[in-house]
Tab-separated table of C-alpha atoms in Angstrom:
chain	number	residue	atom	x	y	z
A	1	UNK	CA	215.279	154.866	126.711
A	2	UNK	CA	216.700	151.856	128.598
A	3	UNK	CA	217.952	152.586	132.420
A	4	UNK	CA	220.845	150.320	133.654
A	5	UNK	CA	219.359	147.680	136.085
A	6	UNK	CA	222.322	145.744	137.804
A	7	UNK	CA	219.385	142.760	138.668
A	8	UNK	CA	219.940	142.397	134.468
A	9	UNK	CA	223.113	141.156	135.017
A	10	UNK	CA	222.642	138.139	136.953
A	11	UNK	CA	218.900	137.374	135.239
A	12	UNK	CA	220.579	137.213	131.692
A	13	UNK	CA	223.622	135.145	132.888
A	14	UNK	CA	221.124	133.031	134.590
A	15	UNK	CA	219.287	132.490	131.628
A	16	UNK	CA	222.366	131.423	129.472
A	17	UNK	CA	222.059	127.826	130.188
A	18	UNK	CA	219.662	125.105	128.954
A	19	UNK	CA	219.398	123.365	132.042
A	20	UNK	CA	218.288	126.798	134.121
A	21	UNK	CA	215.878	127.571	131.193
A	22	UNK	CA	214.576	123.578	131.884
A	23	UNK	CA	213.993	124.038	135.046
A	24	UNK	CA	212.313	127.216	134.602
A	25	UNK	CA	209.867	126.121	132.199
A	26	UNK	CA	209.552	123.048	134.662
A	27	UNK	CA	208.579	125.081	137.366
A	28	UNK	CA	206.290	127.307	135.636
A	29	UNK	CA	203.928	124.384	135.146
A	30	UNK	CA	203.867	124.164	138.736
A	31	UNK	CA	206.222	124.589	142.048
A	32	UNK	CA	208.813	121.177	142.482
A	33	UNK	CA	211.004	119.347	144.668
A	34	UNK	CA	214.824	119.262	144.169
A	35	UNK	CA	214.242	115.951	143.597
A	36	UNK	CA	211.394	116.199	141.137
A	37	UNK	CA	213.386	119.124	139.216
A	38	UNK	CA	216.608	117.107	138.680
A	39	UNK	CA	214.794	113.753	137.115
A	40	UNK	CA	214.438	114.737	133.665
A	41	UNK	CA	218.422	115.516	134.167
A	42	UNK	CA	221.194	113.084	133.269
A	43	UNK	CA	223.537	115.063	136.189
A	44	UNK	CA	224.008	114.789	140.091
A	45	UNK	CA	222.033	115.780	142.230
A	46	UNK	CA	224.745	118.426	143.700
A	47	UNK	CA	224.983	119.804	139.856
A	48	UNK	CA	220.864	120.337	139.695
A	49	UNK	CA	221.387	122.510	143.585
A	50	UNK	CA	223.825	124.239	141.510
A	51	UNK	CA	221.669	125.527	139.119
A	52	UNK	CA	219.065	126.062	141.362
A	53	UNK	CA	221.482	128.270	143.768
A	54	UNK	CA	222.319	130.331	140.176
A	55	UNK	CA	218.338	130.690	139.694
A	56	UNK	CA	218.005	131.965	143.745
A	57	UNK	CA	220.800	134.537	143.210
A	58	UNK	CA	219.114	136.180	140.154
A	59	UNK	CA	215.732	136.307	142.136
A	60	UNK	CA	214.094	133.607	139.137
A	61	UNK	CA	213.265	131.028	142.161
A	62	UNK	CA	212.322	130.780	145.676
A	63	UNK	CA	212.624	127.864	148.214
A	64	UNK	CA	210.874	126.759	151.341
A	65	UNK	CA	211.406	123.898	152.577
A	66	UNK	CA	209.114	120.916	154.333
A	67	UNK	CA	210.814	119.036	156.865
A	68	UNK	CA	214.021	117.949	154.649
A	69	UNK	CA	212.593	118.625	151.408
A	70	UNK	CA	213.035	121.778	149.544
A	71	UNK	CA	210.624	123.026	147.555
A	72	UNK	CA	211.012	125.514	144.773
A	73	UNK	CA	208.562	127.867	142.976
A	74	UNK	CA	209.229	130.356	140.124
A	75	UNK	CA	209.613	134.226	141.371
A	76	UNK	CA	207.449	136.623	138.640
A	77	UNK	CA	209.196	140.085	139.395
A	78	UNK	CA	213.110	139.110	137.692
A	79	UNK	CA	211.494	137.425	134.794
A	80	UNK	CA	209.239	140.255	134.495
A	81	UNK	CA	212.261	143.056	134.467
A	82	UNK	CA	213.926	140.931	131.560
A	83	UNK	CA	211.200	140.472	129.602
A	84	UNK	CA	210.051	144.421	129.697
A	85	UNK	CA	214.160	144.935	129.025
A	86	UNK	CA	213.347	143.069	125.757
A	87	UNK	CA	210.219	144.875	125.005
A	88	UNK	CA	212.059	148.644	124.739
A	89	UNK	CA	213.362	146.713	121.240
A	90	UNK	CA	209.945	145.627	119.895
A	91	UNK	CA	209.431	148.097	117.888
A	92	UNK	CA	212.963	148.168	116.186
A	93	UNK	CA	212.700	144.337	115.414
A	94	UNK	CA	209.286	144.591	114.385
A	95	UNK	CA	210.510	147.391	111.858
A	96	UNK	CA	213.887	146.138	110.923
A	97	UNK	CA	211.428	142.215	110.262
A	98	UNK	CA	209.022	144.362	107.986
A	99	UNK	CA	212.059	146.310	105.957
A	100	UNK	CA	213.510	142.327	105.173
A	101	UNK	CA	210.225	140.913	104.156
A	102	UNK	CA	209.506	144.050	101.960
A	103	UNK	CA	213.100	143.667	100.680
A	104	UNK	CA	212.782	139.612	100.100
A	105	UNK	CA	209.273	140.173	98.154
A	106	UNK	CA	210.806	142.671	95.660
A	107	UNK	CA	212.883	141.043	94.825
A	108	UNK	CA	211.136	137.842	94.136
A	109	UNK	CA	208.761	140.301	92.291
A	110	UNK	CA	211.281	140.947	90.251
A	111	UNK	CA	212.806	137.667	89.673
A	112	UNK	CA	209.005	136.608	88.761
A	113	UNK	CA	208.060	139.532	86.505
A	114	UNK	CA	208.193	139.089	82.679
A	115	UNK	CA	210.929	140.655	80.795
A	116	UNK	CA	210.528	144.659	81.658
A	117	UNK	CA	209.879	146.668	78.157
A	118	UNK	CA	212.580	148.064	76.314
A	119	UNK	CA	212.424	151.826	76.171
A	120	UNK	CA	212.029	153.121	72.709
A	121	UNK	CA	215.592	154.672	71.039
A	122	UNK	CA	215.202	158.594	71.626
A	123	UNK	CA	214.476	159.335	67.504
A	124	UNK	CA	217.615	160.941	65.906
A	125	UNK	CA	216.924	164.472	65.428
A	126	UNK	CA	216.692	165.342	62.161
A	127	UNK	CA	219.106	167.499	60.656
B	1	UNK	CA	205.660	124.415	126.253
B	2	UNK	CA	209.353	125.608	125.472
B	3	UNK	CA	211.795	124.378	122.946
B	4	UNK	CA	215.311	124.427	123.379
B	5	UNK	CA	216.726	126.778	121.806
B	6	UNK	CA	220.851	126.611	121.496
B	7	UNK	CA	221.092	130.291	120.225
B	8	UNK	CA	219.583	131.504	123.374
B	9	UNK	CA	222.970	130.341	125.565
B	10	UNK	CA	224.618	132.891	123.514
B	11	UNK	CA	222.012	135.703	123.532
B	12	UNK	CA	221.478	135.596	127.156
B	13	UNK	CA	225.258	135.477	127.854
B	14	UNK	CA	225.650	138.595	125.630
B	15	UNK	CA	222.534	140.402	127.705
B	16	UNK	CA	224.590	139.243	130.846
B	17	UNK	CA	226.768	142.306	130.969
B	18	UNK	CA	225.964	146.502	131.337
B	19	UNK	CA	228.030	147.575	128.765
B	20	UNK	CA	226.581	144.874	125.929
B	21	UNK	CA	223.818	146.340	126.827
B	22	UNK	CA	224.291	150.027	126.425
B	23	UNK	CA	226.153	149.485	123.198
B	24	UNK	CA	222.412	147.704	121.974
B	25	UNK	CA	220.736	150.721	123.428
B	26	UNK	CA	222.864	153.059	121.313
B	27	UNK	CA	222.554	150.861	118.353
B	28	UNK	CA	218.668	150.777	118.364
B	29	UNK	CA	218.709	154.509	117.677
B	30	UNK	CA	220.835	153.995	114.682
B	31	UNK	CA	223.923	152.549	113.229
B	32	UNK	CA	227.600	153.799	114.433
B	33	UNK	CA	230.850	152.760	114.051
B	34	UNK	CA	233.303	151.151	116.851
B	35	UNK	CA	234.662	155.002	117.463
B	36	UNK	CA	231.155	156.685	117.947
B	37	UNK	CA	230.067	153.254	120.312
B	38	UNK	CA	233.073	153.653	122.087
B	39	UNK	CA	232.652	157.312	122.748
B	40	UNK	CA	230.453	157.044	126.405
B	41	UNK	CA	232.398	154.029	127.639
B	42	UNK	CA	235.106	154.320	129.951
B	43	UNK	CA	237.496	151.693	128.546
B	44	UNK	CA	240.017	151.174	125.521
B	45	UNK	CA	238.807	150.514	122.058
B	46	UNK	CA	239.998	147.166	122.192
B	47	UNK	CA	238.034	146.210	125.007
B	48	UNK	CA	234.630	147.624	123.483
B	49	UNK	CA	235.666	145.440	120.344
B	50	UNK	CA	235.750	142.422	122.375
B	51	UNK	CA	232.233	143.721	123.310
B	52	UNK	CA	231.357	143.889	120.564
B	53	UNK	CA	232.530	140.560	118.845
B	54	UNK	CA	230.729	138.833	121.191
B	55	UNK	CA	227.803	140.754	120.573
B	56	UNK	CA	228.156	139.521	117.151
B	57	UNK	CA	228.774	135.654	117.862
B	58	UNK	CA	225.348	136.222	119.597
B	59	UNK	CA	223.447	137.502	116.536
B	60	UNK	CA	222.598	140.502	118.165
B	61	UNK	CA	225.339	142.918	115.954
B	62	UNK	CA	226.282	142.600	112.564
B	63	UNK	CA	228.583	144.766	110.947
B	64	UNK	CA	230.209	146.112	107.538
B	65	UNK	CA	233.401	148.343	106.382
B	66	UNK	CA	233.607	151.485	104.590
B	67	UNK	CA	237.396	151.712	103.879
B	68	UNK	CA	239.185	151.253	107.155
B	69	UNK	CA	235.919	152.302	109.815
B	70	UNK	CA	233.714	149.651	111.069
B	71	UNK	CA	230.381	149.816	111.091
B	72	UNK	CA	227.860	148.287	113.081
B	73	UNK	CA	224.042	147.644	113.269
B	74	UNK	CA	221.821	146.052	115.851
B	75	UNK	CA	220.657	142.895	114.181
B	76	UNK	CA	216.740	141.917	115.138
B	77	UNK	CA	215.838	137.800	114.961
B	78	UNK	CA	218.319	137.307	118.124
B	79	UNK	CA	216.444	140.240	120.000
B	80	UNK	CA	213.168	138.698	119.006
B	81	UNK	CA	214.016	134.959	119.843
B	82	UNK	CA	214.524	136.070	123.504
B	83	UNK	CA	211.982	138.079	123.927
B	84	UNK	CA	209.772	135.229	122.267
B	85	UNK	CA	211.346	132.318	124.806
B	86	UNK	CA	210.623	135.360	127.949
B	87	UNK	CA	206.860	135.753	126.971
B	88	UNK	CA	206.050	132.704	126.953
B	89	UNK	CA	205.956	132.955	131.516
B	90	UNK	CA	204.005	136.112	130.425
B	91	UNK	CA	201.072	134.299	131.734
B	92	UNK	CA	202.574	133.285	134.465
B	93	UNK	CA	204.366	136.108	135.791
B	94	UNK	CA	201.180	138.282	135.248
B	95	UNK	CA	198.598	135.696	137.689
B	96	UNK	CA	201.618	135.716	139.931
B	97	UNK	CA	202.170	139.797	140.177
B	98	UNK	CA	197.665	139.417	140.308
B	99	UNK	CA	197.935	137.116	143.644
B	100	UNK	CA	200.253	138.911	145.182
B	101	UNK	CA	198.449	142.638	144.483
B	102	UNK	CA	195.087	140.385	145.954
B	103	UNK	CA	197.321	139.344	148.947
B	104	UNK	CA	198.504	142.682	149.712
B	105	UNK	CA	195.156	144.196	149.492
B	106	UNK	CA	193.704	141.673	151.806
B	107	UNK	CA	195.943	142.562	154.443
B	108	UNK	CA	195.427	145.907	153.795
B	109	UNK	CA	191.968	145.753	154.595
B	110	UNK	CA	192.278	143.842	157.729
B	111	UNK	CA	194.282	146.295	158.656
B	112	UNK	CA	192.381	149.551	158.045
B	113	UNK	CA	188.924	147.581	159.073
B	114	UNK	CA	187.451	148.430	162.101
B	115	UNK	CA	187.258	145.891	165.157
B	116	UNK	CA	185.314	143.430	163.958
B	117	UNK	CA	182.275	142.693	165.954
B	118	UNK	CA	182.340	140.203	168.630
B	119	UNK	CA	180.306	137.230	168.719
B	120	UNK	CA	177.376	136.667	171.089
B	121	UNK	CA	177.520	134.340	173.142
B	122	UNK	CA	175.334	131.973	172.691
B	123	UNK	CA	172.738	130.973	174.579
B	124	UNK	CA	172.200	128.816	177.792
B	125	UNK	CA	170.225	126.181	177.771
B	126	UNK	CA	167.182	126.611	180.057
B	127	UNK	CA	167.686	123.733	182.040
């Protein structure tokens, strides 16, 4: 079902990070400076290029740059591969979801439902 | 657009590696215990259990004992949460993967188009 894609490996690990995953969803509103992608960050400078070096090497961003100012944009295809790496499982989450919310309403059914009817005593045969 | 999401460093660090991977392949066709997910992968028991633990730090395993084997299942709200936090650059990915199809087409066309017709020259002036 799922081939082994070695881009995975460096896309995931990418994606492990808050700060990465920040400056994604920064730069999917729209391509940035360096300096305009590190603001909203309480770390250097240095430590924002870091990132952004981590995001080049599993193909999430591209740079160009404009005299001395680099410029970075969002790169479709790697997201794209991890997302459709994800979607081989929809349908088992989607089943294994429905199985616990069938589960979880039974049993509140149950807890909910009046007292269930005593079955009658099987009549003594008569001897 | 995108919350932070704290379970996600784990997830994605879990989806970092090829054999983490293949042991969530092999679990979305069914449960198995450590022996049988062992079975295709070159490497001790021990290691795969490492795997596997942090597989289940991530939310992405959970397991249970029968007697002394180990069983494990592929657990779904982990899988869904990152494939939830990926689609949300579906958008994104899919106007980017659009311009560049448009792009490529162009080109194409210029290409493959005949010489394109010169100018006339215009006119002199009667003097």
């Amino acid at each position: 079902m799922v081939k082994y894609r070695p881009g995975l490996d460096s896309t995931f690990a990418a994606l492990a990070d808050p700060t990465r995953r920040a400056i994604l969803t920064a730069l999917s509103r729209g391509e940035g400076s360096v300096g305009e992608l590190a603001r909203p960050h309480q770390m250097s400078l240095p430590a924002v290029m870091k990132h952004l070096r981590v995001l080049e090497q599993a193909g999430l961003v591209s740079h160009w740059k404009t005299g001395r100012v680099r410029h970075c944009r969002l790169a479709a295809p790697a997201l794209k591969e991890a997302a459709d790496w994800l979607s081989n499982y929809r349908l088992f989450w989607e089943n294994q979801l429905a199985s616990l919310d069938r589960f979880l309403k039974e049993e509140q059914d149950k807890e909910t439902s009046p007292c269930p009817k005593r079955k009658p005593h099987p009549r003594r045969r008569s001897r």
